[in-house]
């Protein structure tokens, strides 16, 4: 079983992905981490020195060439929205969208301001506006996921819900 987790930054892809991989006894991968290792740079540094379009191309190359079955893979928040990658994800595995409200996302993202280059140098109000706009722009992509789960609190419950849905597909 190949499982791709998609969703906004701060939607809990890493936490849920790692829990899911343990429960299903599958290896866990994170596209940001793979790209960061390949480039020898942290994601913010890739954005700064090589630019966002370079990063998007790295995401596209990684997913288009993805051959490993039986894994849980967390994807960068923007990944499904560029280079037709949502369709490619759907052709390669089960895609799960972790849905979170804009208010909760804002809280989580603002508590880690140095992690996410798309929010650098923004005031709180600007960040909230950016989150709302990103959510609106990305919804049509995310909505195509095979499984949609609200991740608003209890992570154990969310993981259980995902497993039940996976086995009833
Ligand atoms: C991005 C989200 C980040 C990372 C990059 C761009 C985005 O990943 O891929 O900073 O466009 O939403 P996370 O969703 O894991 O924060």
CSV table of C-alpha atoms and ligand atoms in Angstrom, one decimal:
chain,number,residue,atom,x,y,z
A,1,UNK,CA,0.0,0.0,0.0
A,2,UNK,CA,1.4,3.4,-1.0
A,3,UNK,CA,0.0,6.4,1.0
A,4,UNK,CA,0.5,10.0,0.2
A,5,UNK,CA,-0.4,12.6,2.8
A,6,UNK,CA,-1.3,16.0,1.4
A,7,UNK,CA,-2.4,19.3,3.0
A,8,UNK,CA,-1.4,22.8,4.0
A,9,UNK,CA,1.7,23.5,6.1
A,10,UNK,CA,0.8,22.9,9.7
A,11,UNK,CA,-1.9,20.3,8.9
A,12,UNK,CA,-0.1,17.6,10.8
A,13,UNK,CA,1.3,15.5,7.8
A,14,UNK,CA,4.5,14.6,9.7
A,15,UNK,CA,2.9,13.7,13.0
A,16,UNK,CA,0.0,11.7,11.4
A,17,UNK,CA,2.3,10.2,8.7
A,18,UNK,CA,4.8,8.8,11.3
A,19,UNK,CA,2.0,7.4,13.4
A,20,UNK,CA,0.3,5.8,10.3
A,21,UNK,CA,3.6,4.3,9.2
A,22,UNK,CA,4.1,2.7,12.6
A,23,UNK,CA,0.6,1.3,12.7
A,24,UNK,CA,0.7,0.0,9.2
A,25,UNK,CA,4.3,-1.2,9.5
A,26,UNK,CA,5.4,0.8,6.5
A,27,UNK,CA,8.5,3.0,6.0
A,28,UNK,CA,7.9,6.7,6.3
A,29,UNK,CA,9.3,9.4,3.9
A,30,UNK,CA,8.9,13.1,3.7
A,31,UNK,CA,9.4,14.8,0.3
A,32,UNK,CA,10.9,18.0,1.9
A,33,UNK,CA,13.4,15.9,3.7
A,34,UNK,CA,14.4,14.0,0.6
A,35,UNK,CA,14.8,17.2,-1.4
A,36,UNK,CA,16.7,18.9,1.4
A,37,UNK,CA,19.2,15.9,1.6
A,38,UNK,CA,19.6,15.7,-2.2
A,39,UNK,CA,20.4,19.4,-2.3
A,40,UNK,CA,22.4,19.5,0.9
A,41,UNK,CA,20.4,22.6,2.0
A,42,UNK,CA,17.5,23.3,4.3
A,43,UNK,CA,14.2,24.1,2.4
A,44,UNK,CA,14.3,27.8,3.3
A,45,UNK,CA,17.8,28.0,1.9
A,46,UNK,CA,16.7,26.3,-1.4
A,47,UNK,CA,14.0,28.9,-1.7
A,48,UNK,CA,16.4,31.7,-1.0
A,49,UNK,CA,19.3,30.6,-3.2
A,50,UNK,CA,17.7,28.6,-6.0
A,51,UNK,CA,14.1,29.9,-6.0
A,52,UNK,CA,10.7,28.5,-5.6
A,53,UNK,CA,10.4,27.3,-9.2
A,54,UNK,CA,13.6,25.2,-8.8
A,55,UNK,CA,12.1,23.7,-5.7
A,56,UNK,CA,8.8,22.9,-7.5
A,57,UNK,CA,10.7,21.2,-10.3
A,58,UNK,CA,12.6,19.1,-7.7
A,59,UNK,CA,9.2,18.0,-6.2
A,60,UNK,CA,8.0,17.1,-9.7
A,61,UNK,CA,11.1,15.1,-10.5
A,62,UNK,CA,10.9,13.2,-7.2
A,63,UNK,CA,7.2,12.3,-7.5
A,64,UNK,CA,7.2,11.6,-11.3
A,65,UNK,CA,10.0,9.1,-10.7
A,66,UNK,CA,8.6,7.6,-7.5
A,67,UNK,CA,8.7,3.8,-7.7
A,68,UNK,CA,8.7,2.7,-4.1
A,69,UNK,CA,5.5,0.9,-3.2
A,70,UNK,CA,4.4,0.1,0.4
A,71,UNK,CA,5.3,3.4,2.1
A,72,UNK,CA,3.8,6.4,3.8
A,73,UNK,CA,4.9,9.7,2.2
A,74,UNK,CA,4.3,13.2,3.5
A,75,UNK,CA,4.4,15.8,0.8
A,76,UNK,CA,5.2,19.5,0.9
A,77,UNK,CA,2.1,21.6,1.2
A,78,UNK,CA,2.3,23.0,-2.3
A,79,UNK,CA,3.4,19.8,-4.1
A,80,UNK,CA,-0.1,18.6,-5.4
A,81,UNK,CA,-0.7,22.0,-6.9
A,82,UNK,CA,2.1,22.2,-9.5
A,83,UNK,CA,3.2,20.2,-12.5
A,84,UNK,CA,0.0,18.1,-12.6
A,85,UNK,CA,1.3,16.3,-9.5
A,86,UNK,CA,-2.1,15.7,-8.0
A,87,UNK,CA,-3.0,13.4,-10.9
A,88,UNK,CA,0.4,11.7,-10.6
A,89,UNK,CA,-0.1,11.1,-6.9
A,90,UNK,CA,-3.5,9.6,-7.5
A,91,UNK,CA,-2.0,7.3,-10.1
A,92,UNK,CA,0.6,6.0,-7.7
A,93,UNK,CA,-1.2,5.5,-4.5
A,94,UNK,CA,-3.9,6.4,-2.0
A,95,UNK,CA,-4.0,10.2,-1.4
A,96,UNK,CA,-5.1,11.5,2.0
A,97,UNK,CA,-5.9,15.1,2.6
A,98,UNK,CA,-5.5,16.3,6.2
A,99,UNK,CA,-8.0,19.1,6.5
A,100,UNK,CA,-7.5,21.9,9.1
A,101,UNK,CA,-9.3,25.2,9.5
A,102,UNK,CA,-7.5,28.4,8.6
A,103,UNK,CA,-7.6,29.5,12.3
A,104,UNK,CA,-5.8,26.4,13.5
A,105,UNK,CA,-3.3,26.5,10.6
A,106,UNK,CA,-2.5,30.1,11.5
A,107,UNK,CA,-1.8,29.3,15.1
A,108,UNK,CA,0.5,26.4,14.2
A,109,UNK,CA,2.4,28.2,11.4
A,110,UNK,CA,2.9,31.4,13.5
A,111,UNK,CA,4.3,29.3,16.3
A,112,UNK,CA,7.2,28.2,14.0
A,113,UNK,CA,8.0,31.3,12.0
A,114,UNK,CA,11.4,30.2,10.9
A,115,UNK,CA,10.4,26.9,9.3
A,116,UNK,CA,8.4,28.1,6.4
A,117,UNK,CA,9.9,30.3,3.7
A,118,UNK,CA,6.5,31.3,2.3
A,119,UNK,CA,5.8,33.1,5.6
A,120,UNK,CA,9.1,34.8,6.1
A,121,UNK,CA,9.1,38.6,6.8
A,122,UNK,CA,5.3,38.6,7.2
A,123,UNK,CA,3.3,40.2,10.0
A,124,UNK,CA,0.7,38.1,11.8
A,125,UNK,CA,-2.1,39.7,9.7
A,126,UNK,CA,-0.2,39.2,6.5
A,127,UNK,CA,0.4,35.5,7.4
A,128,UNK,CA,-3.2,34.9,8.1
A,129,UNK,CA,-4.2,36.5,4.8
A,130,UNK,CA,-1.6,34.3,3.0
A,131,UNK,CA,-2.9,31.2,4.7
A,132,UNK,CA,-6.5,32.0,3.7
A,133,UNK,CA,-5.5,32.7,0.1
A,134,UNK,CA,-3.3,29.6,-0.2
A,135,UNK,CA,-6.2,27.5,1.2
A,136,UNK,CA,-8.6,29.0,-1.4
A,137,UNK,CA,-6.1,28.5,-4.2
A,138,UNK,CA,-5.2,24.9,-3.2
A,139,UNK,CA,-8.6,23.5,-2.3
A,140,UNK,CA,-9.5,22.3,-5.8
A,141,UNK,CA,-6.4,20.2,-5.8
A,142,UNK,CA,-6.6,18.9,-2.3
A,143,UNK,CA,-10.3,18.0,-2.8
A,144,UNK,CA,-9.4,15.4,-5.3
A,145,UNK,CA,-7.9,13.2,-2.6
A,146,UNK,CA,-9.2,9.7,-2.2
A,147,UNK,CA,-9.7,10.2,1.6
A,148,UNK,CA,-10.4,13.5,3.4
A,149,UNK,CA,-10.0,13.7,7.1
A,150,UNK,CA,-10.4,16.6,9.5
A,151,UNK,CA,-7.3,16.8,11.7
A,152,UNK,CA,-8.6,19.1,14.4
A,153,UNK,CA,-7.3,17.5,17.6
A,154,UNK,CA,-6.9,13.9,18.7
A,155,UNK,CA,-4.2,12.4,16.5
A,156,UNK,CA,-4.9,8.8,17.6
A,157,UNK,CA,-8.5,9.2,16.4
A,158,UNK,CA,-7.5,10.7,13.1
A,159,UNK,CA,-5.1,7.8,12.5
A,160,UNK,CA,-7.8,5.3,13.3
A,161,UNK,CA,-10.3,7.0,11.0
A,162,UNK,CA,-7.7,6.9,8.1
A,163,UNK,CA,-7.0,3.2,8.6
A,164,UNK,CA,-10.8,2.4,8.6
A,165,UNK,CA,-11.2,4.4,5.4
A,166,UNK,CA,-8.2,2.8,3.8
A,167,UNK,CA,-9.5,-0.7,4.4
A,168,UNK,CA,-13.0,0.1,3.2
A,169,UNK,CA,-12.0,1.4,-0.2
B,1,LIG,C1,5.3,24.6,1.2
B,1,LIG,C2,5.2,23.8,2.3
B,1,LIG,C3,6.4,23.2,2.9
B,1,LIG,C4,7.6,23.2,2.0
B,1,LIG,C5,7.8,24.5,1.3
B,1,LIG,C6,6.6,25.0,0.5
B,1,LIG,C7,4.1,25.1,0.6
B,1,LIG,O1,6.2,21.9,3.4
B,1,LIG,O2,7.4,22.2,1.0
B,1,LIG,O3,8.2,25.4,2.3
B,1,LIG,O4,4.1,25.6,-0.6
B,1,LIG,O5,3.0,25.0,1.2
B,1,LIG,P1,5.2,21.7,4.7
B,1,LIG,O6,3.8,21.6,4.1
B,1,LIG,O7,5.6,20.3,5.2
B,1,LIG,O8,5.4,22.8,5.7
